[in-house]
Coordinates of C-alpha atoms and ligand atoms in Angstrom, one line a residue:
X1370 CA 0.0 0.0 0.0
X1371 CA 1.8 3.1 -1.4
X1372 CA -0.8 5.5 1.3
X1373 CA 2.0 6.4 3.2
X1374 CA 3.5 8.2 0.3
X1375 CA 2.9 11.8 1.9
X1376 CA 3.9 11.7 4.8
X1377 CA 1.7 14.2 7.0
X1378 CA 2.1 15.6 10.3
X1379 CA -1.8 14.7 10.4
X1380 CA -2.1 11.2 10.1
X1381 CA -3.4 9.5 13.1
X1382 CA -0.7 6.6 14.9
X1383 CA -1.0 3.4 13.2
X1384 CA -3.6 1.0 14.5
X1385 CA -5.7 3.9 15.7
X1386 CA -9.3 3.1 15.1
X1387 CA -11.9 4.7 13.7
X1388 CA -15.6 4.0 14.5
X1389 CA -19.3 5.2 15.2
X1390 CA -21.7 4.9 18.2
X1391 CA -25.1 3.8 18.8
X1392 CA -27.7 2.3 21.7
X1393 CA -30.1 0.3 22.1
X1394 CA -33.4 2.3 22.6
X1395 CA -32.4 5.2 20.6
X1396 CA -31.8 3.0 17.3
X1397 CA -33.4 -0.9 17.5
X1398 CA -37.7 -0.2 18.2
X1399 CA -39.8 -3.1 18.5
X1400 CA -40.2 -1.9 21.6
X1401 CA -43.0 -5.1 22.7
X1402 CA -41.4 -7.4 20.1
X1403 CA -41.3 -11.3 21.1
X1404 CA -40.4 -11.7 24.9
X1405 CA -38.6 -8.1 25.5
X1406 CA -40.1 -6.8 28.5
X1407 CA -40.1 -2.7 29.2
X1408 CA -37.5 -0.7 30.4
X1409 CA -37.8 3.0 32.2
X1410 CA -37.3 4.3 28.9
X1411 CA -40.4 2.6 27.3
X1412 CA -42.3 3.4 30.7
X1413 CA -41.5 6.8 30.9
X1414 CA -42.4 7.8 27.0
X1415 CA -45.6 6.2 27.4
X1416 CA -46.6 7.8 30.4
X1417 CA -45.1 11.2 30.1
X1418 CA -45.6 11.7 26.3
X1419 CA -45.5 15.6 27.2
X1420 CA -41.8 15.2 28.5
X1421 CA -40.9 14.3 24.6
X1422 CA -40.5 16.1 21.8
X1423 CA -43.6 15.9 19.5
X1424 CA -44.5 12.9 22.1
X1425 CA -42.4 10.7 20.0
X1426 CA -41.1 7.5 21.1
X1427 CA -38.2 5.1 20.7
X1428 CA -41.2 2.5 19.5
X1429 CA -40.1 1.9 16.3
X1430 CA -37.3 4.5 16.1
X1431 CA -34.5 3.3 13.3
X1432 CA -36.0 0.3 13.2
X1433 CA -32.3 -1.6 13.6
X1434 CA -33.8 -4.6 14.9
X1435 CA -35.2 -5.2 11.2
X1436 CA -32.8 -2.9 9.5
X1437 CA -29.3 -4.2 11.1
X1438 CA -28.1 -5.3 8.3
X1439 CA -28.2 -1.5 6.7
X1440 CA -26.7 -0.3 9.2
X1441 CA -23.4 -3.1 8.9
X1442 CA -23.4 -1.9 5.2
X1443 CA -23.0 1.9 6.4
X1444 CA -20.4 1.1 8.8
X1445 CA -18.8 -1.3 6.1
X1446 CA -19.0 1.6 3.4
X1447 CA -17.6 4.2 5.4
X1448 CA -14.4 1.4 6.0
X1449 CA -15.4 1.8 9.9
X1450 CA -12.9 -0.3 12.1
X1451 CA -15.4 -1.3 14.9
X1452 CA -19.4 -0.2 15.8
X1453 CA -20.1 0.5 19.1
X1454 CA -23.7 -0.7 20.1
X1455 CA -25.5 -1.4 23.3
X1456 CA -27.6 -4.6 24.5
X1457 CA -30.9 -4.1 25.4
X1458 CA -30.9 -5.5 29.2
X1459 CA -34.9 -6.4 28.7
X1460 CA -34.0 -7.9 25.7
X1461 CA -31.9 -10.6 26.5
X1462 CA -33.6 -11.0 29.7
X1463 CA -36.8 -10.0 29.9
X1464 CA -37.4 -10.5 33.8
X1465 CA -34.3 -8.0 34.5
X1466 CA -32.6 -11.5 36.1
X1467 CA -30.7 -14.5 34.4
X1468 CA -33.3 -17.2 35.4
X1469 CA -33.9 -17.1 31.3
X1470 CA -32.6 -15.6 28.7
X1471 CA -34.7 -14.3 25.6
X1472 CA -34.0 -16.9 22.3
X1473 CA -34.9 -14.0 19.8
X1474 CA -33.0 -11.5 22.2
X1475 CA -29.7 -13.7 22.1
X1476 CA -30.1 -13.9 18.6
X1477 CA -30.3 -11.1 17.2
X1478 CA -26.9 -10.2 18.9
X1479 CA -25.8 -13.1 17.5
X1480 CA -27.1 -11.9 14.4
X1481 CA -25.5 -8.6 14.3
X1482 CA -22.1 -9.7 15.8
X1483 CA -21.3 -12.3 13.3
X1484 CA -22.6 -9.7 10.3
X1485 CA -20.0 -7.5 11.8
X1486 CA -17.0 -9.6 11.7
X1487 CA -17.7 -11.2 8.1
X1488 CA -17.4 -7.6 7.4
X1489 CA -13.9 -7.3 8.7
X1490 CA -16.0 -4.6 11.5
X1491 CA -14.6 -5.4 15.2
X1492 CA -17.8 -5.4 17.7
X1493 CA -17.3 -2.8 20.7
X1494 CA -20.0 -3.6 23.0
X1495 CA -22.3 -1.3 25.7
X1496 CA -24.0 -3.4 28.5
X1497 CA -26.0 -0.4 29.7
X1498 CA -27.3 2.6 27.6
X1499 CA -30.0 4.0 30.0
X1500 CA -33.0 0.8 29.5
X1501 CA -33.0 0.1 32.7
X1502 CA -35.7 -3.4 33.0
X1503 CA -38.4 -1.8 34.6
X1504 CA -39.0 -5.0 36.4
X1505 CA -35.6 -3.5 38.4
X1506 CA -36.9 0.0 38.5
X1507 CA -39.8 -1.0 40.5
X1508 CA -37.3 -2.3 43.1
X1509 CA -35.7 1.0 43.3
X1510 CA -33.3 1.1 40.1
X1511 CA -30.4 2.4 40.7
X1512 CA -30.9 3.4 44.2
X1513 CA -31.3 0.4 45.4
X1514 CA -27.2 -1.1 46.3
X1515 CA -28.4 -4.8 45.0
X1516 CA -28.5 -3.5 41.6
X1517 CA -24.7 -3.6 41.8
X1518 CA -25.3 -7.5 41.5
X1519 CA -28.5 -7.1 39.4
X1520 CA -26.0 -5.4 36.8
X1521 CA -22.9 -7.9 37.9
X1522 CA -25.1 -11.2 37.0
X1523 CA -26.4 -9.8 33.9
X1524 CA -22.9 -8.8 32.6
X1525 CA -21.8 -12.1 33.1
X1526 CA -24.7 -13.6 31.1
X1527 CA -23.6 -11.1 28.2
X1528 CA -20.0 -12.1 28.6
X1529 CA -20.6 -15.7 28.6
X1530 CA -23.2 -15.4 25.1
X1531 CA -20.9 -12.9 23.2
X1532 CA -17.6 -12.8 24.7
X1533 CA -16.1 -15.2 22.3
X1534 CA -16.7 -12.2 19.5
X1535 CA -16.8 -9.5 21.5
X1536 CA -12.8 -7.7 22.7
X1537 CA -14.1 -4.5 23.6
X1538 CA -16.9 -3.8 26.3
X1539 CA -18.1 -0.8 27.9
X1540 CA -20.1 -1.6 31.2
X1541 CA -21.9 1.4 31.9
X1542 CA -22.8 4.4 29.2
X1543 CA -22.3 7.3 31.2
X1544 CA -23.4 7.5 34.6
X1545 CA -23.4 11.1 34.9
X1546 CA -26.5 11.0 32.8
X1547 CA -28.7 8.5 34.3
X1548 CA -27.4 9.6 37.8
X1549 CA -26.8 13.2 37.9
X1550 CA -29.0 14.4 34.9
X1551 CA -31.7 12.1 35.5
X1552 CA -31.9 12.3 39.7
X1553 CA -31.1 16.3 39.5
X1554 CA -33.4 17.1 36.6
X1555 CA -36.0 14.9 36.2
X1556 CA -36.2 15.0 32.5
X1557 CA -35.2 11.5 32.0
X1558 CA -36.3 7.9 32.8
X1559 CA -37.2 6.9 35.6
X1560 CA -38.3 11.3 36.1
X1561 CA -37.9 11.0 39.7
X1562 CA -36.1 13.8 40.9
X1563 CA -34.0 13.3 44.2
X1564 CA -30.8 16.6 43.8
X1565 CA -27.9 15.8 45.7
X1566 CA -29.4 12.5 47.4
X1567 CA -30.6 10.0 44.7
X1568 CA -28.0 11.4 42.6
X1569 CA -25.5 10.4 44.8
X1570 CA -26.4 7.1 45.9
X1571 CA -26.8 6.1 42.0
X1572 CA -23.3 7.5 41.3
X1573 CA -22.0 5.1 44.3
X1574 CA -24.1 1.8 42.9
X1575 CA -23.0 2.7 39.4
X1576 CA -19.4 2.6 40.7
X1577 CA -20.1 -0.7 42.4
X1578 CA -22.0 -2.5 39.4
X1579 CA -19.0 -1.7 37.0
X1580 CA -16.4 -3.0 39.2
X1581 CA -18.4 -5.9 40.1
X1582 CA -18.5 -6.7 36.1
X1583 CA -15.0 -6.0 35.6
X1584 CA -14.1 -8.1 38.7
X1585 CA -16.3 -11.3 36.9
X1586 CA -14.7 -10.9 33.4
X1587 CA -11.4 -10.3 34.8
X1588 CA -11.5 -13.7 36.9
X1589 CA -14.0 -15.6 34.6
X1590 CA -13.6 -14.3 31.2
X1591 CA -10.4 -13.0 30.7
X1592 CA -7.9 -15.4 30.3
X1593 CA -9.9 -17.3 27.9
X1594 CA -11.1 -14.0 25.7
X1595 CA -8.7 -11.7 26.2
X1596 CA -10.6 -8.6 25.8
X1597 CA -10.7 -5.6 27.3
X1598 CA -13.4 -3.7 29.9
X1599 CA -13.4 0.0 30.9
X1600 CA -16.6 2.8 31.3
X1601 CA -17.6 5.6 29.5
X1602 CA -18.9 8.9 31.2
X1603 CA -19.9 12.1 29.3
X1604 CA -17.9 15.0 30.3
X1605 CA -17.7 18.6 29.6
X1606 CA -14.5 20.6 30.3
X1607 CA -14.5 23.0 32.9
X1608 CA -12.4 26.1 32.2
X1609 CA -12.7 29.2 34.8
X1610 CA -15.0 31.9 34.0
X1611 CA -12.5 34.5 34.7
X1612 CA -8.9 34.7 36.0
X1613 CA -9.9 33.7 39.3
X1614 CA -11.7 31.1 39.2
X1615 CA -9.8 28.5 38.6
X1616 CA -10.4 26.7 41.7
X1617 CA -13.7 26.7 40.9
X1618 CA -13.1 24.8 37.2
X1619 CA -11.2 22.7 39.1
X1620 CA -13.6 21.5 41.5
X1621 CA -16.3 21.2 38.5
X1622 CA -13.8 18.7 37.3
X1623 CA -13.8 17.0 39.7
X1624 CA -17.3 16.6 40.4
X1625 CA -18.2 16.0 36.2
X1626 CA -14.9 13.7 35.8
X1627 CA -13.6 12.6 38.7
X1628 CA -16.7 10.9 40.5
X1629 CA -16.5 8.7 38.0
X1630 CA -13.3 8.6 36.7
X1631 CA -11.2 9.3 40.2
X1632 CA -12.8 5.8 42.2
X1633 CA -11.7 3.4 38.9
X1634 CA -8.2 5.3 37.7
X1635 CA -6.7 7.0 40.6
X1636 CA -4.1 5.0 42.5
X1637 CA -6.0 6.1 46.2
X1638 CA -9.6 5.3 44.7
X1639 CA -12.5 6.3 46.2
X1640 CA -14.4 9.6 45.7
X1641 CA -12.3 12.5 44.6
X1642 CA -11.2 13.9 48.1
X1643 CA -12.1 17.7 47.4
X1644 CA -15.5 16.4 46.6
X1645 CA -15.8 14.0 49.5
X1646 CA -15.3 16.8 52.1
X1647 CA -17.2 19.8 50.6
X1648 CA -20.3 17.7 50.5
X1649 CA -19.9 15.8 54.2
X1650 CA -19.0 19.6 55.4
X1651 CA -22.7 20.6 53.9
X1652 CA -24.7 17.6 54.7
X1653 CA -23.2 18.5 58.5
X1654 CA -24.5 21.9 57.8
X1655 CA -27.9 21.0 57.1
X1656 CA -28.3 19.1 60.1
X1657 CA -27.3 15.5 58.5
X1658 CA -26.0 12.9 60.5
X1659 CA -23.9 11.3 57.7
X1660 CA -22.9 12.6 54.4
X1661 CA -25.7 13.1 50.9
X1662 CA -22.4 11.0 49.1
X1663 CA -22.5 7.7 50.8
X1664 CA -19.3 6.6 51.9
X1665 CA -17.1 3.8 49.9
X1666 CA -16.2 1.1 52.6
X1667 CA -12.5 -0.1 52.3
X1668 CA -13.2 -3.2 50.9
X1669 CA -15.1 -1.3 48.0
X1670 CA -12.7 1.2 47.4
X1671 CA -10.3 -2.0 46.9
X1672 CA -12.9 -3.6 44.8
X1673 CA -13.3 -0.5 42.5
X1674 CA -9.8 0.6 41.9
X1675 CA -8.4 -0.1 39.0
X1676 CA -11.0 -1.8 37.3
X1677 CA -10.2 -0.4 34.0
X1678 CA -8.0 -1.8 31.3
X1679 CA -8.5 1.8 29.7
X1680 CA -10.3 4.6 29.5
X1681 CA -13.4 5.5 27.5
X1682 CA -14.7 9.1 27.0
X1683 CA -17.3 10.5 25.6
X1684 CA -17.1 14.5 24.9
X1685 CA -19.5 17.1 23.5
X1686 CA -19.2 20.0 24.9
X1687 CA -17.1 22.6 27.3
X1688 CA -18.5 24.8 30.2
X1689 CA -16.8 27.4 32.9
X1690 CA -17.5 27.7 36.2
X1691 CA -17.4 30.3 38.7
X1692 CA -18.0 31.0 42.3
X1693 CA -21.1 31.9 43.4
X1694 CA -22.2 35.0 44.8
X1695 CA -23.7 34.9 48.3
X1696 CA -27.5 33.9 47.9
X1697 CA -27.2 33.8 44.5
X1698 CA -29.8 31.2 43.1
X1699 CA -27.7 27.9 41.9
X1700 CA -28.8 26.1 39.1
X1701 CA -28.6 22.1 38.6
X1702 CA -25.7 20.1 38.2
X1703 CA -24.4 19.9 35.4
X1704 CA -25.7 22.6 33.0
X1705 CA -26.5 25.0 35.1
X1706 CA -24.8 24.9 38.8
X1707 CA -23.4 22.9 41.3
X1708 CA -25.3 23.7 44.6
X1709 CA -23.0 21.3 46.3
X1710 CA -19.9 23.5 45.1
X1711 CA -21.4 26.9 45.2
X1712 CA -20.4 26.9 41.6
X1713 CA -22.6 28.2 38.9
X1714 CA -21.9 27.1 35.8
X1715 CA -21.8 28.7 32.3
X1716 CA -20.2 29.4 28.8
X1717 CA -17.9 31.4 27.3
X1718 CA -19.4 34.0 24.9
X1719 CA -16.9 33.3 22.0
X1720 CA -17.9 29.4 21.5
X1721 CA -20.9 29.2 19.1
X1722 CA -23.9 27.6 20.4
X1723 CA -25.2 24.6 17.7
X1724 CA -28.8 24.5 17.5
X1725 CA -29.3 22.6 20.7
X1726 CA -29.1 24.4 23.7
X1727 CA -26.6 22.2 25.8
X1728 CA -24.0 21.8 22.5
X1729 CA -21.8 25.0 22.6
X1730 CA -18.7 24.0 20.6
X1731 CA -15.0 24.4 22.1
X1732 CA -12.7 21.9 20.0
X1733 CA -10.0 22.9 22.2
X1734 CA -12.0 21.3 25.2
X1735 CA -11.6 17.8 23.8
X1736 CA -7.4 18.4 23.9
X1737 CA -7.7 19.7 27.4
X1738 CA -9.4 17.0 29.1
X1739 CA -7.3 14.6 27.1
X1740 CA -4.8 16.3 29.0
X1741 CA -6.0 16.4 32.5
X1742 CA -6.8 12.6 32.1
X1743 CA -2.8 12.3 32.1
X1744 CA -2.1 14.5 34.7
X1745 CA -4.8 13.2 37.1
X1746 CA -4.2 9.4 36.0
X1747 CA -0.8 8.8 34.3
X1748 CA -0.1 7.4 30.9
X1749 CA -3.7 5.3 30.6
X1750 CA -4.9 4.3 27.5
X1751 CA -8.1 6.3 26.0
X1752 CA -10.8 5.7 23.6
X1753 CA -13.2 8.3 22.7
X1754 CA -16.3 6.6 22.8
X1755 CA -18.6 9.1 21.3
X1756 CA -18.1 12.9 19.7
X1757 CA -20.8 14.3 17.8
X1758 CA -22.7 17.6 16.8
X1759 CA -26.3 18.4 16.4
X1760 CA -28.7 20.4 14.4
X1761 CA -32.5 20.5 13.9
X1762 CA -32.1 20.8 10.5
X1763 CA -32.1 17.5 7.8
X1764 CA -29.5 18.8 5.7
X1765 CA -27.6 16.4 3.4
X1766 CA -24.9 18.8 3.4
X1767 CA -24.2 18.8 6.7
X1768 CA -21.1 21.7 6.7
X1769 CA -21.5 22.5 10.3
X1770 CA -20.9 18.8 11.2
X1771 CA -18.3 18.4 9.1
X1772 CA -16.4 21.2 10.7
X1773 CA -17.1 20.1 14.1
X1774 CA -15.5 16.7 13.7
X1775 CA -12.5 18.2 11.4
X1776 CA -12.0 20.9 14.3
X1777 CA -12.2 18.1 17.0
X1778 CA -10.0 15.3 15.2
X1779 CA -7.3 18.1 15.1
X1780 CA -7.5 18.3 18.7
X1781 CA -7.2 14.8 19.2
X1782 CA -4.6 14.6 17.0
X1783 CA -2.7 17.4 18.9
X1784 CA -3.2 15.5 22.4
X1785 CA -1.6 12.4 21.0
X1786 CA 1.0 14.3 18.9
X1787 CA 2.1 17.4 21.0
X1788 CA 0.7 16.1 25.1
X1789 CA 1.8 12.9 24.6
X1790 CA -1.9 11.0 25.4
X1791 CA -2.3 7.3 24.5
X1792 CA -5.7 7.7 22.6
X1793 CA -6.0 4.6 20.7
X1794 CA -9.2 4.9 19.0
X1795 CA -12.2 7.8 18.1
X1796 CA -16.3 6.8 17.7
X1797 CA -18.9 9.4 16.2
X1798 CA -21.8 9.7 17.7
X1799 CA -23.8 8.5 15.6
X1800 CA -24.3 6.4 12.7
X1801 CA -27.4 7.3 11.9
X1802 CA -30.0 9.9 13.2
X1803 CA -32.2 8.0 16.1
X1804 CA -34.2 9.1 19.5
X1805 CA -32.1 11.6 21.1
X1806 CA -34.0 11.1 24.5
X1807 CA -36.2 14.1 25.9
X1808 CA -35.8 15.7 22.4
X1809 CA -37.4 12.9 20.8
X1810 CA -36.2 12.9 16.6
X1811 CA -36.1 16.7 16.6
X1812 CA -32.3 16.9 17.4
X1813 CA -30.3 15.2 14.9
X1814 CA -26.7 13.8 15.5
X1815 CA -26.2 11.0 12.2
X1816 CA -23.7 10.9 9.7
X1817 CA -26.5 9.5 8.1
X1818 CA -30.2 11.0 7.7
X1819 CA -33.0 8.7 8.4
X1820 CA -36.5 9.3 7.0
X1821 CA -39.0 8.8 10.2
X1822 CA -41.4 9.2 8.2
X1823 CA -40.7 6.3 5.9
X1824 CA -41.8 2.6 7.2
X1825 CA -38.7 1.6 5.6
X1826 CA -37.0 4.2 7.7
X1827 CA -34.6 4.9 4.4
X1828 CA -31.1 6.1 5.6
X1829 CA -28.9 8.8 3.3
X1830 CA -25.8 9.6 3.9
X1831 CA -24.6 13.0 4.9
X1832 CA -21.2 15.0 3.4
X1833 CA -20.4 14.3 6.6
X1834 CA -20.4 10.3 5.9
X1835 CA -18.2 10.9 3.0
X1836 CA -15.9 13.2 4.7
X1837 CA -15.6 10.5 8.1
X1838 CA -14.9 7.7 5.3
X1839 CA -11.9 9.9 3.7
X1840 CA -10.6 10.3 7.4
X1841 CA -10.7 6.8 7.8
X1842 CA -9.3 5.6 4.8
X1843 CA -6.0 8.1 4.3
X1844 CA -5.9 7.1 8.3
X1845 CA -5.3 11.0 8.4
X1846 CA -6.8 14.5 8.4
X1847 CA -4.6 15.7 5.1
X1848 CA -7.6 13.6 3.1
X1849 CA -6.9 15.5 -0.2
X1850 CA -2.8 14.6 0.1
X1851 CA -3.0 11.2 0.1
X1852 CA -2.8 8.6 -2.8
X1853 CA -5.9 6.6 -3.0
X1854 CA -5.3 2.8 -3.4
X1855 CA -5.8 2.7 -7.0
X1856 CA -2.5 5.3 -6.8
X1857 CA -4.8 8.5 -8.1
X1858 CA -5.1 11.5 -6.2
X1859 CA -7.9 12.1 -4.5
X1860 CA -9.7 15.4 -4.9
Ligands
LIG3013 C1 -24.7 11.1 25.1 O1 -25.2 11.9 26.1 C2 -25.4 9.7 25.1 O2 -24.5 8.7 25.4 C3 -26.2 9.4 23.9 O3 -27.1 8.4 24.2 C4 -26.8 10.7 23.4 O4 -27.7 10.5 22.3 C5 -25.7 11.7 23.0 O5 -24.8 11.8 24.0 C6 -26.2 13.0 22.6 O6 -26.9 13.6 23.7 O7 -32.9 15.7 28.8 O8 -31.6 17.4 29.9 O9 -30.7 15.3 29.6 C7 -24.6 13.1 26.3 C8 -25.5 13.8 27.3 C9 -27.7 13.2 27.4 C10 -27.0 15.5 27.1 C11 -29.1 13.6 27.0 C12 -28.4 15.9 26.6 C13 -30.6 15.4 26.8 C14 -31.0 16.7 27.5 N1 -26.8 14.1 26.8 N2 -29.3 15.0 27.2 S1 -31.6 16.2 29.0

């Protein structure tokens, strides 16, 4: 292969990998089909239509439990290395426990693993993306500690079916979403809002039912699969709001990255300290006899720690944060405030806002946090498990997105190149347009448009398609440099 015939400053490290992201409820529908039972996500659609955009639902959505094998030929056309999916927990078993596991639900895994490696497309594999059974939820979900084992026994159902094909897994899909968004907010399943208290008890049984799965597949699994097991947490980087404030941005760090990050990667575990003691210092305050962060025993600060064999990242967006003024109102955690912190949270007027009002776009941000990943945790391995940019529009030409992924592949190539961070692989989020959550289908985030209003659900690629499949191909960002394999230049 004569590729390597330029020789840019741009091309990626060899064996990086390139790939793109989807889950579960936002893509596969058939919602009720065969023996899948509900999950919060169904429950909470159907009963709080209102909370959705245009009361839509992931019902049907993309349709990818009939249309998977589209979806391989995208990934396939576009020359993807690996597809990251999740596994619908009801799916595969539909009373939330392993007393039986779902024929059709094991199947189609089955299905859409093996179609992936015929097609030379490595399987990276999510074991939670928010579909909570709601067999589970109506034992408290994640507030209740036994779902550490609910989780735990479930993984090692998964590992057993697929972990012959599977060398990549992702045990939980950011936590700071169905934690901290969901308990603070509300606006997502199950909608019960607990600030500061449900939150927290979720983040400390999310903690628990990763490293419980990692702990199974590193004493079952491993040795006979050799694959590897991390999590994946959403997180936006915190620069100050002015010059002084960068106490504060550090703080936000901690709390968006390092609850979730700081237990698993640091070489003390347990809860980021600054964190630990400004929230015991207020629960005291308010009259608590114990802390709103429940307290990691010994034993689980040994079980957690180090249960990562790298690090998986997803990243949107930036924020600063700032001190609060006395009695000035605090907003929620993490788009707005953090009460906990007296922290208020905002943006800097020079990053453009897309169309969706969390997405303000700082490419930089991506190279930072790269950066403070190193510092914090040494020389781990990274893979960015989902970037992506949104807009309400259906454009084919999608410039806006094409920009946002050139501007934030430079970056990445910058923290490997000039910082010195191990990132080993990059994911889009997403392959194709699907149910982005409270927004319903109005916010779209695919390299490839899909018609919703089409039975067929038709998918069309986007420039942005075409440009992520000349990335991938030249393995570099100087796409118009290279020599194509048929040796002509590409234009
Ligand atoms: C990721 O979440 C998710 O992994 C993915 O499922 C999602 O589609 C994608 O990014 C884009 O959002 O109702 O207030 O929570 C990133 C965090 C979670 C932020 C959903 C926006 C919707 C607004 N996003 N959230 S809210």
């Amino acid at each position: 292969l004569s590729v390597c015939a330029v020789v840019g400053g741009r091309d990626f490290p060899p064996g990086f990998k390139f790939g793109a992201s989807t889950a579960a409820y936002q893509v596969e529908g058939a919602w009720n089909a065969s023996e899948k039972s509900m999950s919060i996500w169904d429950t909470y659609v159907h009963t709080n239509p209102h909370k959705i955009a245009n009361n839509a639902t992931g019902d049907v959505a993309c349709d990818s439990y009939n249309n998977w094998k589209t979806d391989i030929e995208l990934a396939s056309k576009m020359g993807l290395h690996f597809y990251r999916f999740s596994i619908s927990w009801p799916r595969l078993l539909p009373s939330g426990f392993p007393d039986y596991i779902s024929k059709d639900g094991m199947r189609y895994y089955n299905n859409l693993i093996d179609a992936l490696l015929e097609n030379g497309i490595e399987p990276v594999v999510t074991i939670y993306h928010f579909d909570l059974p709601q067999s589970l939820q109506n034992l408290g979900g994640w507030t209740n500690p036994l779902v550490a084992d609910w989780f735990a026994n479930y993984a090692r159902v998964v590992f057993s079916l697929f972990g012959d094909r599977v060398k990549t897994w992702i045990t939980l899909n950011e936590p700071i979403t169905f934690c901290d968004i969901s308990y603070n907010i509300g606006n997502a399943a199950p909608g019960h809002t607990s600030p500061g208290v449900g939150s927290y008890i979720c983040n400390k049984n999310a903690m628990l039912a990763h490293a419980k799965a990692y702990r199974i597949y590193e004493k079952e699994f491993k040795s006979k699969y050799n694959g590897k097991i991390s999590i994946s947490n959403q997180v936006f980087w915190f620069e100050p709001h002015t010059k002084s404030d960068d106490k504060a941005a550090e703080k936000a760090r901690q709390l968006m990255a390092g609850m979730y990050y700081h237990p698993i990667f640091s070489k003390k575990g347990g809860w980021p300290p600054v964190i630990e003691r400004i929230i015991a210092k207020k629960s005291k305050k308010e009259g608590l006899p114990y802390s709103r962060l429940p307290a990691f025993t010994k034993e689980e600060i040994k079980l957690v720690k180090g249960t990562y064999d790298f690090l998986g990242l997803n990243f949107y967006t930036s924020r600063t944060a700032r001190v609060a003024k006395p009695g000035e109102q605090i907003g929620s955690w993490p788009f707005y405030g953090a009460p906990d912190l007296d922290i208020i949270v905002d943006v800097k007027p020079k990053w453009k806002k897309s169309d969706i009002w969390w997405l303000y776009i700082n490419p930089e941000g991506i190279r930072n946090q790269l950066a403070w990943f190193k510092k914090e945790y040494g020389d781990i391995e990274i893979l960015i498990t989902e970037n992506g940019f949104a807009s309400y529009n259906d454009d084919i030409n999608d410039k806006d997105r094409v920009q946002y992924y050139k501007d934030h592949l430079e970056q990445v190539l910058l923290a490997i190149k000039e910082d010195g961070v191990r990132v080993t692989g990059y994911s889009v989020w997403t392959l194709i347009d699907n149910f982005e959550w409270g927004d319903g289908y109005s916010v779209k985030f695919g390299l490839h448009h899909v018609n919703f209003d089409d039975p067929k659900r038709t998918r069309t690629p986007r420039a942005s398609a075409d440009y992520y499949a000349s990335i991938v191909k030249s393995h570099s960002l100087d796409i118009n440099n290279k020599i194509t394999d048929s040796g002509t230049k590409k234009i």
